[in-house]
Short mmCIF file of C-alpha atoms in Angstrom, two decimals:
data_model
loop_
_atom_site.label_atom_id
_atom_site.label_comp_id
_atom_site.label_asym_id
_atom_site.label_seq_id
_atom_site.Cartn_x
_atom_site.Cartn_y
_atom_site.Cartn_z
CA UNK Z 1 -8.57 41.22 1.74
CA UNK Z 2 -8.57 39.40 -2.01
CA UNK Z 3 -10.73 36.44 -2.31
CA UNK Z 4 -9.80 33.12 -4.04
CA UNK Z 5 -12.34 32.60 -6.34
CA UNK Z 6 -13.23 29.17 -7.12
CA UNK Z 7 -16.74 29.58 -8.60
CA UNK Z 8 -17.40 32.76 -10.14
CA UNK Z 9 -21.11 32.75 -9.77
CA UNK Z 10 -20.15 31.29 -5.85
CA UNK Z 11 -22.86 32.58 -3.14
CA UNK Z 12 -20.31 31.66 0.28
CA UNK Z 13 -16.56 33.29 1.30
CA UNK Z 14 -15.63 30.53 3.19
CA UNK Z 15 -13.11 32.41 5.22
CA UNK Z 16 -10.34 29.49 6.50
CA UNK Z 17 -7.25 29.29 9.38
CA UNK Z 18 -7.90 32.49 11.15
CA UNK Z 19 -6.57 31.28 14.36
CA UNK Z 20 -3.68 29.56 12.72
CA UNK Z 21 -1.32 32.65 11.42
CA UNK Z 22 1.04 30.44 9.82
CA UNK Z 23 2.34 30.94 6.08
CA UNK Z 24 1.97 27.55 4.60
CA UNK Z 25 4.34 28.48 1.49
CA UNK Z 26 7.10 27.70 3.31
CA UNK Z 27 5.79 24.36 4.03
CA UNK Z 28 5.64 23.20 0.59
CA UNK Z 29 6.31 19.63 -0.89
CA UNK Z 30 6.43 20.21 -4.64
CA UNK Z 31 2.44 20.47 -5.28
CA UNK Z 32 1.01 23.51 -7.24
CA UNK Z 33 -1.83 25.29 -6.91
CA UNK Z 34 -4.26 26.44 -9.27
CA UNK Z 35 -5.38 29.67 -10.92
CA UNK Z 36 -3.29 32.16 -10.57
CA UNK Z 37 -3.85 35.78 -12.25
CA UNK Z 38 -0.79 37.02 -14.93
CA UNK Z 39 0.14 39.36 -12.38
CA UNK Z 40 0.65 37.19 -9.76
CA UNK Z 41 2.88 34.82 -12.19
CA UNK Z 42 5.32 38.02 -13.03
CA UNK Z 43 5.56 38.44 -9.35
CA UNK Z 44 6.61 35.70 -8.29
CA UNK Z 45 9.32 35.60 -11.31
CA UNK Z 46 10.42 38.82 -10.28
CA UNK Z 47 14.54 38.86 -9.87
CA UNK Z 48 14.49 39.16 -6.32
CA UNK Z 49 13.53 35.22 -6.57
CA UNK Z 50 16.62 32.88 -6.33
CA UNK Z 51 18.16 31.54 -9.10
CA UNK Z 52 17.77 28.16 -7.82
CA UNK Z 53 14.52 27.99 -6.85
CA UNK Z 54 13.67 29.65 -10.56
CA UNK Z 55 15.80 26.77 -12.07
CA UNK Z 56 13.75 24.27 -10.04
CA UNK Z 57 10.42 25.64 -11.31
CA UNK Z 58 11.36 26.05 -14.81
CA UNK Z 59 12.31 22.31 -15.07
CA UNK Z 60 8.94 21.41 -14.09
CA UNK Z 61 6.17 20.59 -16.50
CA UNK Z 62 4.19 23.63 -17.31
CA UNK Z 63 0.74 22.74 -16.07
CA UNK Z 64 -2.62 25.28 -16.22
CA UNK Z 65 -2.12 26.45 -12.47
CA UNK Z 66 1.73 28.15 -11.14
CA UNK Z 67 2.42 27.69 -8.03
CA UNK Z 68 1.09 30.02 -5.51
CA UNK Z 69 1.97 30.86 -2.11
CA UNK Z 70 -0.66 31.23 0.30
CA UNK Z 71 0.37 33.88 2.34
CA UNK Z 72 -2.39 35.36 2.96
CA UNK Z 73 -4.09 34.30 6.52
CA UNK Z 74 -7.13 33.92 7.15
CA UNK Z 75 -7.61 32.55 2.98
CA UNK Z 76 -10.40 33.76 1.77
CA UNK Z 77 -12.33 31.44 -0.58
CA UNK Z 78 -15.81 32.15 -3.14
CA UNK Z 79 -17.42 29.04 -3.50
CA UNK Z 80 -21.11 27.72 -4.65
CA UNK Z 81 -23.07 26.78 -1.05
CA UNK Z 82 -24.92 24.32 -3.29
CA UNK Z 83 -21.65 22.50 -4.25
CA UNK Z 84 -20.64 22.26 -0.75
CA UNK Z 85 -23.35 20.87 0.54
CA UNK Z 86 -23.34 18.27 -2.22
CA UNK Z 87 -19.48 17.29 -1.44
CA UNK Z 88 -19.87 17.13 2.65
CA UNK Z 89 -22.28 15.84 4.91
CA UNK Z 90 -21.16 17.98 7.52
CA UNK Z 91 -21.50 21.30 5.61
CA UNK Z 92 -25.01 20.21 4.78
CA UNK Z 93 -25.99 19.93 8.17
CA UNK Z 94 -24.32 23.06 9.23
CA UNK Z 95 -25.50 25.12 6.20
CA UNK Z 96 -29.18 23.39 6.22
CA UNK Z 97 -29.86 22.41 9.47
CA UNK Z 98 -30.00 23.75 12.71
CA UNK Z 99 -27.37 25.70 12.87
CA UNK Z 100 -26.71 29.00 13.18
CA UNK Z 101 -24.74 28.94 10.16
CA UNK Z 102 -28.27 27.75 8.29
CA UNK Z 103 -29.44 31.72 9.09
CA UNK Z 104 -26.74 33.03 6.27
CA UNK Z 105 -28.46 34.37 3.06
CA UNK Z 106 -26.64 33.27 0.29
CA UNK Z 107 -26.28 35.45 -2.93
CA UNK Z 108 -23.92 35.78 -5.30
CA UNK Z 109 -24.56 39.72 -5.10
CA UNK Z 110 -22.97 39.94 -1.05
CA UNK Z 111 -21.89 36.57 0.00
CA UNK Z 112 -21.90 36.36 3.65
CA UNK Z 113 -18.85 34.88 5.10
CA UNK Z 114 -18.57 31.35 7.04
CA UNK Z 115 -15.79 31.30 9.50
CA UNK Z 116 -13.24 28.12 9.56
CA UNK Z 117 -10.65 29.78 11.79
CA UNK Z 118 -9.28 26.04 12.59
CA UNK Z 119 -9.24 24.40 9.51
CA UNK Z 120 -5.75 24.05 7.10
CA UNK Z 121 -6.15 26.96 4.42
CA UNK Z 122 -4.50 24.42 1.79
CA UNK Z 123 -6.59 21.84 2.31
CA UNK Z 124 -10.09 23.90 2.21
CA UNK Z 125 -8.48 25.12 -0.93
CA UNK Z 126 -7.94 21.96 -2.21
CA UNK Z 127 -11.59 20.20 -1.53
CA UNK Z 128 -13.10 23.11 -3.00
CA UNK Z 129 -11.19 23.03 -6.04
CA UNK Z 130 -11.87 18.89 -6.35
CA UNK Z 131 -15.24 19.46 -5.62
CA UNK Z 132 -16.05 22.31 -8.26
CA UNK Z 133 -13.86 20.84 -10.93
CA UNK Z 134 -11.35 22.96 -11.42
CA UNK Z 135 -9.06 21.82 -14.16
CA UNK Z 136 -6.01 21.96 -11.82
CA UNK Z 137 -6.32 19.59 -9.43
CA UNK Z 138 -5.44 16.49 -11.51
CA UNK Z 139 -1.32 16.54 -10.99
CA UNK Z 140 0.03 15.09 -8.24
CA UNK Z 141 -0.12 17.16 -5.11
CA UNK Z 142 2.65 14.68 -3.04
CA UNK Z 143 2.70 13.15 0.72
CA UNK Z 144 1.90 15.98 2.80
CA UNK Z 145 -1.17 17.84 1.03
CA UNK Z 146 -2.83 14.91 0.35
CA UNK Z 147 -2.29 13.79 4.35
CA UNK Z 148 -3.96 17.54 5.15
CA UNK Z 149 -6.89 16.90 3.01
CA UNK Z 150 -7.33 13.29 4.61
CA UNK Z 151 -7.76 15.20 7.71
CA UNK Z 152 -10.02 17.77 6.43
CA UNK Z 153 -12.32 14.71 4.72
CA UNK Z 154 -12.37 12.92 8.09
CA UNK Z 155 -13.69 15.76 9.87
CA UNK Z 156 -16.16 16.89 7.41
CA UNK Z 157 -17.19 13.84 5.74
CA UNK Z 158 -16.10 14.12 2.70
CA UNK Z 159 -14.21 11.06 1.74
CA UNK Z 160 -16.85 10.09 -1.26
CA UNK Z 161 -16.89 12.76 -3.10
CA UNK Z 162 -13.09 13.17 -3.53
CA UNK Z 163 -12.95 8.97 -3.95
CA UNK Z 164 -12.44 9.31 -7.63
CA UNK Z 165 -10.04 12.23 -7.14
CA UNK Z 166 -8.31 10.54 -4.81
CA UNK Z 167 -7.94 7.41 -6.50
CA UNK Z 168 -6.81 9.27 -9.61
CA UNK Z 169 -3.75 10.34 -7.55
CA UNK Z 170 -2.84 6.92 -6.42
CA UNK Z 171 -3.13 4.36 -9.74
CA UNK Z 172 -0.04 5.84 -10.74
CA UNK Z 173 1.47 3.78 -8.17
CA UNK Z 174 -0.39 0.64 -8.89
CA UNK Z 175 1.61 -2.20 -10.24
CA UNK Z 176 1.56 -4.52 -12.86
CA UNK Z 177 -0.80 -7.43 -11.04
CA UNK Z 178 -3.10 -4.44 -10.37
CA UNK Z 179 -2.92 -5.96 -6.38
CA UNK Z 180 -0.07 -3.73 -4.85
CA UNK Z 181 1.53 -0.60 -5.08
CA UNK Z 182 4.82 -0.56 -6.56
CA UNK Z 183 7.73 0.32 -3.99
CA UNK Z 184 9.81 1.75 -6.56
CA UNK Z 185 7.84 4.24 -7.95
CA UNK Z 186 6.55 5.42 -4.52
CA UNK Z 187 10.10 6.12 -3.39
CA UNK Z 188 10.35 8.55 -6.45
CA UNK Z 189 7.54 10.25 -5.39
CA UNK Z 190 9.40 10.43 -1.67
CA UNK Z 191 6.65 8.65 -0.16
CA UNK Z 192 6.31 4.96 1.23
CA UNK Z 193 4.24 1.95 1.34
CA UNK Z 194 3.42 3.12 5.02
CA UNK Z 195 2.41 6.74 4.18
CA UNK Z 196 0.11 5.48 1.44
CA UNK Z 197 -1.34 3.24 4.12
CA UNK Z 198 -2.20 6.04 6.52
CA UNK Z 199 -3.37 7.91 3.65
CA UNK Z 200 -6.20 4.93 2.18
CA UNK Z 201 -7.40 5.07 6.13
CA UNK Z 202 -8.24 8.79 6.54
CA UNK Z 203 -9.57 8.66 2.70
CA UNK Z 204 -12.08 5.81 4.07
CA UNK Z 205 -11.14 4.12 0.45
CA UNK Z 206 -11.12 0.44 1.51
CA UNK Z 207 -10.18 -0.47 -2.48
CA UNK Z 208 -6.78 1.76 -1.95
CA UNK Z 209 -6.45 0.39 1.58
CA UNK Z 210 -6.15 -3.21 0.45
CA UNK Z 211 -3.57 -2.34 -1.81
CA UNK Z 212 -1.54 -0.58 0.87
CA UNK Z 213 -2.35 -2.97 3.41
CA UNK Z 214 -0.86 -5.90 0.84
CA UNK Z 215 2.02 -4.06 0.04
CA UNK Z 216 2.97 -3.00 3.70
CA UNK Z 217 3.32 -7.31 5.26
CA UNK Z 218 4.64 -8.54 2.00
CA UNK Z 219 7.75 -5.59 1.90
CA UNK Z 220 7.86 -5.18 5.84
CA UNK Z 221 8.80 -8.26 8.73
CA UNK Z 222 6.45 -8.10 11.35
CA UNK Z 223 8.98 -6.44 13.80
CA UNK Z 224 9.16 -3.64 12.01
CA UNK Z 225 5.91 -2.53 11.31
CA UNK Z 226 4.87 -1.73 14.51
CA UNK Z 227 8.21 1.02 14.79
CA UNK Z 228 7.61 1.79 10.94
CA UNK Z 229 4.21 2.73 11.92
CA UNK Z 230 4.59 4.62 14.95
CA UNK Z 231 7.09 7.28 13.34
CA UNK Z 232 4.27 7.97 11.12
CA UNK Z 233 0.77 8.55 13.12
CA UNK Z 234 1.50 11.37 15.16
CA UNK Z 235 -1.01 10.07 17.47
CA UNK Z 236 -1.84 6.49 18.71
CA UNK Z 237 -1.30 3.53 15.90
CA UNK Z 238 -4.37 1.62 15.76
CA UNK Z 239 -3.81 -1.68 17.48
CA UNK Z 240 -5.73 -3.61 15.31
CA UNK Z 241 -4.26 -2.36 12.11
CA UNK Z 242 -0.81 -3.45 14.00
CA UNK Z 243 -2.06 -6.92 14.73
CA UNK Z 244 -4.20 -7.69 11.24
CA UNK Z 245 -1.08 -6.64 9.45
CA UNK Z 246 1.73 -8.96 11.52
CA UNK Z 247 -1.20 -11.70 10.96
CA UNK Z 248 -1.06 -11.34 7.78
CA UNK Z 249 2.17 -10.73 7.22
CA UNK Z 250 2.92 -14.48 9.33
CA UNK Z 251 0.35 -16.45 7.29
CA UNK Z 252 2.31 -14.92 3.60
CA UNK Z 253 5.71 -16.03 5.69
CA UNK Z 254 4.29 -19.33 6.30
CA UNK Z 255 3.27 -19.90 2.94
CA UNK Z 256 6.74 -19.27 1.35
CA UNK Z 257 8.20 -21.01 3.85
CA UNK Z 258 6.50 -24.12 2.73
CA UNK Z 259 7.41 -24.23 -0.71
CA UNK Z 260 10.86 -25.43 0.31
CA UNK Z 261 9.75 -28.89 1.77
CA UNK Z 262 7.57 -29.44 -0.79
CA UNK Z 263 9.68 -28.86 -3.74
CA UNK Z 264 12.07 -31.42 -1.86
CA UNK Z 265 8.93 -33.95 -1.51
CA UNK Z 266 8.18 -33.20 -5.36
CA UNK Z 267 11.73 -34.11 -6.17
CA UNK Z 268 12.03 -37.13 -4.23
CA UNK Z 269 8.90 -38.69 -5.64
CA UNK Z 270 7.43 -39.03 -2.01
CA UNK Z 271 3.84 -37.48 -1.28
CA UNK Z 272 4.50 -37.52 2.83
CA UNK Z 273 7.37 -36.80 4.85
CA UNK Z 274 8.55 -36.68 7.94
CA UNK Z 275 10.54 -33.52 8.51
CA UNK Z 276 12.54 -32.34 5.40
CA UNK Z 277 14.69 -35.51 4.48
CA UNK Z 278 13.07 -38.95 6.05
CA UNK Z 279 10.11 -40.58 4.15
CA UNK Z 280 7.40 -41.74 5.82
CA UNK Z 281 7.89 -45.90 6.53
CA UNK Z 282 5.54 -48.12 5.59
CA UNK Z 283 5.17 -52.01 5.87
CA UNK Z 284 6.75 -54.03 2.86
CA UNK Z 285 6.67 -57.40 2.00
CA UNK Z 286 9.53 -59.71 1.97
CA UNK Z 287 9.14 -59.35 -1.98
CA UNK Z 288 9.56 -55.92 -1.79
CA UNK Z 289 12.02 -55.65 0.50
CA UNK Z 290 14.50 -57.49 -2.04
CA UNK Z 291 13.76 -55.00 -4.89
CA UNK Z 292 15.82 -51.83 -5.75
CA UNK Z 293 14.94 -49.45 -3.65
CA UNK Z 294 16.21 -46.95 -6.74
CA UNK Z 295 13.68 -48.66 -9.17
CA UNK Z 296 10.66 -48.17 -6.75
CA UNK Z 297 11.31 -45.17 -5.58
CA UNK Z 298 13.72 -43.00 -7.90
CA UNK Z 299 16.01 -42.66 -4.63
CA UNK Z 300 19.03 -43.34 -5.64
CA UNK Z 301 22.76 -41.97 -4.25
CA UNK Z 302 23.16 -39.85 -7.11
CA UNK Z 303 19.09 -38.36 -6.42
CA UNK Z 304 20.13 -38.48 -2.40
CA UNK Z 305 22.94 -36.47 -3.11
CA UNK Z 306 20.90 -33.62 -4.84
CA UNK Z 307 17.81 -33.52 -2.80
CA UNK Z 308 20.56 -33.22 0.29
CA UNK Z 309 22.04 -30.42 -1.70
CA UNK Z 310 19.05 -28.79 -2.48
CA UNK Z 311 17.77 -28.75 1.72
CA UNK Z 312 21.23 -27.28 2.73
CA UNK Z 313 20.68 -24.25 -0.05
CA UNK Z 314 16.93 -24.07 1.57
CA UNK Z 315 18.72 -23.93 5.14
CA UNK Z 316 21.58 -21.54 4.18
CA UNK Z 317 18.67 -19.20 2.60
CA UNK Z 318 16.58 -19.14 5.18
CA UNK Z 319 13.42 -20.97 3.43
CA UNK Z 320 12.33 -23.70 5.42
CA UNK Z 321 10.47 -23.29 8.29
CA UNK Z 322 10.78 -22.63 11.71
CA UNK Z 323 8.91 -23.23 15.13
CA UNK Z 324 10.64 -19.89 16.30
CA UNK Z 325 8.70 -16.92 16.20
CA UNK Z 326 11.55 -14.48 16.36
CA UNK Z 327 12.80 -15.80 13.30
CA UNK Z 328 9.49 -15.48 11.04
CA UNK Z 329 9.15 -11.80 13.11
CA UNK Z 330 12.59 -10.77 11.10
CA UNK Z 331 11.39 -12.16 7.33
CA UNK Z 332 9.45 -10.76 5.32
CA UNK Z 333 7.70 -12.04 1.99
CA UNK Z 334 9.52 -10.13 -0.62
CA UNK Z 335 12.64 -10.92 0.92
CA UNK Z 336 11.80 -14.86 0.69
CA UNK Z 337 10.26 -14.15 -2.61
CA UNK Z 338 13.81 -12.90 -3.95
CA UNK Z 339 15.66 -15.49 -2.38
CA UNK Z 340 13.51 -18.25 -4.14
CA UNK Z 341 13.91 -16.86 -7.54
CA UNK Z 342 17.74 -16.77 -7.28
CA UNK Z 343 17.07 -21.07 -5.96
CA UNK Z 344 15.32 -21.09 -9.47
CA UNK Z 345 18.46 -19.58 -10.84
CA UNK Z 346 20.67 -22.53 -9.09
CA UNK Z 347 21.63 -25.28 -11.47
CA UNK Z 348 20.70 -28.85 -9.52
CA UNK Z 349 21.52 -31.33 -12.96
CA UNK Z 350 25.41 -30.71 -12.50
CA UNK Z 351 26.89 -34.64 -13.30
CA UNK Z 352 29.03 -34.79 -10.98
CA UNK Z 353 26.23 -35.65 -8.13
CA UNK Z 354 24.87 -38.81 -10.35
CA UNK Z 355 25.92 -42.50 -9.65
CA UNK Z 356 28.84 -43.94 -10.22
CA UNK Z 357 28.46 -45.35 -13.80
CA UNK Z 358 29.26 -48.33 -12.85
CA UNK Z 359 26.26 -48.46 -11.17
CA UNK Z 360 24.33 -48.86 -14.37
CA UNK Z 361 22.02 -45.63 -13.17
CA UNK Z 362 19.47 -43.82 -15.14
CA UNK Z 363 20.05 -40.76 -13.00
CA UNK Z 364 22.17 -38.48 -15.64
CA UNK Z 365 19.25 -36.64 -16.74
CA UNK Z 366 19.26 -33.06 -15.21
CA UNK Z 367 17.05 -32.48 -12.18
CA UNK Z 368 15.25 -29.11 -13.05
CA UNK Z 369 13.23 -27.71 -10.11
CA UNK Z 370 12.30 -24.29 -11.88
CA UNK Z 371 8.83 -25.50 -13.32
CA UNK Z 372 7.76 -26.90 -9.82
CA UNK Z 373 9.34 -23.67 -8.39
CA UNK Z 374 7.52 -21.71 -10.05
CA UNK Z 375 4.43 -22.84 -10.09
CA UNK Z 376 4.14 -23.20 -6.07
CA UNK Z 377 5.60 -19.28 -6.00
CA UNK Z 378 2.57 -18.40 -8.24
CA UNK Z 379 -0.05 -20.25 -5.70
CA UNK Z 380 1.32 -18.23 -2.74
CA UNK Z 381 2.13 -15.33 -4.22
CA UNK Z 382 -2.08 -15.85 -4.71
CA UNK Z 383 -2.52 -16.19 -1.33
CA UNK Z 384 -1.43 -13.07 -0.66
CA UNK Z 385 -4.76 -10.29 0.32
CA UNK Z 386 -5.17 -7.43 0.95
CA UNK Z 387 -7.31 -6.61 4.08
CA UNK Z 388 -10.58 -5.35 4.58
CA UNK Z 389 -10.55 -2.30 5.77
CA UNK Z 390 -13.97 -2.59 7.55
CA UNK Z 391 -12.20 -5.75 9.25
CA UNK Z 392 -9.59 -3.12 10.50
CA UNK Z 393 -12.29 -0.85 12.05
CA UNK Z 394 -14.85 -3.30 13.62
CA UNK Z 395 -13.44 -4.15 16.51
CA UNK Z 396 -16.31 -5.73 18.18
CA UNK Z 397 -14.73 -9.27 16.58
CA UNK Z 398 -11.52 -11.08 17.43
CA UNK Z 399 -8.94 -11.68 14.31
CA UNK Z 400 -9.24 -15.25 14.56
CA UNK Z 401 -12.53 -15.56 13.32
CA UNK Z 402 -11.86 -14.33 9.81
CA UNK Z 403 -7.90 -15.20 9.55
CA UNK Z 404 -6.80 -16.99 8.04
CA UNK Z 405 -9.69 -18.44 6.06
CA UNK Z 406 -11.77 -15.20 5.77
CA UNK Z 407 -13.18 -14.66 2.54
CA UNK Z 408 -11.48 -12.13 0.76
CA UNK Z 409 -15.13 -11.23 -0.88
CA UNK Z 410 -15.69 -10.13 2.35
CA UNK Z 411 -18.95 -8.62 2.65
CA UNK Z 412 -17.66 -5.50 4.28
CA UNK Z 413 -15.30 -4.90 1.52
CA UNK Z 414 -16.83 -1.81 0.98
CA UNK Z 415 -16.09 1.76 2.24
CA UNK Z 416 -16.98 1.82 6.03
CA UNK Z 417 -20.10 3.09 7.15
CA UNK Z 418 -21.36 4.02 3.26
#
């Protein structure tokens, strides 16, 4: 049976999916693999392979390592014991403790054979080939490889040493405020904001996992990510990651939501309001009761008119708040987002809504909201976190105690259990 050699001088045949039988070419999602003899490569370009599929590949970039089929079940793999041992915790226990594994005598001359029959050939493959720097693992590999070797690096421990790797697959994603993961250029890639969430939580990469996390409650309304979520885990969803990320998710609602009654409170020269419209009464004297209510407060009909304009646009966008909880479950914060850019597109100054010019009114100059607009967007567009991923896995404490004035330098920030 031919051997995959990773490391020349390797000392193991780590011998991987023997009780699988399954030929994972056909299972393919665009990654390559690497090293592949000249043989091989005029093989597989033989004319018996469709003209399609030869188009396909020969559109691709050319990159060190063709794309190779693994047909061959059980894979056999040559790699450096030493290496191994140094990229998993679990393969140093088994190959250095007491195992019976530990009994093997390792030499490059006759290297015994250790026996994965249960373990994804691609994804063995794959670790070894991160983990003995090959040259060919830096291209993306897509969704479904790296969701194999998740798996593999949860069950053998292995998330640190393929961190950097890992996160050298993902900043190509990362967008311009370096604090979420661009939509747009995961949906090239076929994958989703979801996917790359699942993805940051078998990786253990709690960096990658805020990102995610921020990017799945800004772009998804808390109904949905509870269904978006469940169509993804083959298994259970974590409840927790489900509740942290609808928490979240309401809190970012809430804080967009509020920028429509104070923008009105800005405009109407008022610090306190009752409700959206009604200023807050206070006691005047006689003396001030006779003065113009225009001149002491910048309220006149003309400024009336516009600030009641500008509350019906909130209303018929959906930006003010609401004491339902269905209605904040269907927003979400890149939808409200959107809708108050386009308010900063509206033009408020039109003329038409001043006084009467017979009413000797200093209220012709325009009314331009966008400054205010924008500068409240920018403070909650701030307030927007990613979450800690060790706050997702300790569940020994209730959300309320760190939401929603947790400190996002919180001290678990780190990688769990490293």
């Amino acid at each position: 049976m031919d051997v995959k050699v990773v490391d020349k001088w390797g000392d193991l045949i780590l011998e991987v999916g023997a009780s699988l039988r399954v030929d994972l070419s056909s299972e393919g999602d665009g990654e390559q693999f690497s090293e592949v003899d000249p043989e091989q490569q005029s093989d597989s370009d033989s004319d018996s392979e469709q003209p399609l599929a030869r188009s396909l590949r020969q559109d691709r970039t050319p990159s060190p390592d063709s794309s190779v089929a693994i047909t061959d079940i059980p894979l056999r793999i040559l790699v450096s014991s030493k290496v191994l041992t140094m990229g998993s915790l679990v393969f140093k226990e088994m190959l250095h403790g007491s195992f019976a594994e530990a009994q093997l005598h390792f030499n490059q001359v006759d290297p015994p054979t250790l026996s994965l029959p249960e373990d994804n050939p691609r994804a063995t493959l794959l670790f070894c080939e991160i983990v003995h720097c090959s040259p060919s693992v830096h291209h993306f590999k897509g969704y479904k490889t790296l969701h194999e070797l998740g798996i593999f690096a949860d069950k053998y421990d292995c998330t640190r040493s393929l961190r950097s790797w890992f996160r050298g697959q993902l900043f190509r994603f990362v967008g311009a405020g370096l604090d979420y993961f661009d939509i747009d250029a995961l949906l090239n890639e076929g994958m989703s904001a979801q996917q790359m969430l699942k993805l940051c939580f078998l990786m253990n990469d709690a960096e990658m996992f805020a990102l995610a996390s921020k990017t799945v409650y800004t772009h998804v309304s808390p109904s949905e990510i509870s269904p978006k979520l469940e169509t993804l885990y083959e298994d259970e969803v974590p409840e927790r990651l489900v509740d942290l990320l609808c928490s979240f998710g309401r809190h970012s609602i809430h804080d967009f939501a509020g920028i429509g009654p104070a923008l009105i409170a800005h405009v109407s020269r008022q610090h306190k309001w009752y409700g959206y419209f009604a200023p807050i009464p206070c006691e005047t004297t006689q003396e001030e009761d006779e003065l113009d209510h225009s001149q002491v407060t910048g309220l006149c009909y003309g400024n009336i008119v516009r600030i009641g304009v500008l509350g019906a646009t909130l209303a018929s966008l959906s930006l003010l708040p609401s004491n339902d909880p269905e209605v904040d479950s269907k927003r979400s914060p890149v939808a409200m987002l959107r809708k108050l850019q386009r308010l900063g597109e509206i033009d408020f100054g039109d003329r038409k809504m001043c006084c009467p010019k017979t009413a000797r009114c200093n209220c012709g100059h325009d009314l331009d909201i966008k400054f205010e607009l924008d500068k409240k967007i920018k403070v909650a567009k701030q307030k927007a976190r990613g979450i800690c991923l060790g706050c997702v896995k300790d569940d020994t404490e209730p959300i309320s105690d760190f939401l929603p004035s947790h400190n996002s330098r919180c001290e678990r920030h780190v990688s769990w259990g490293e």
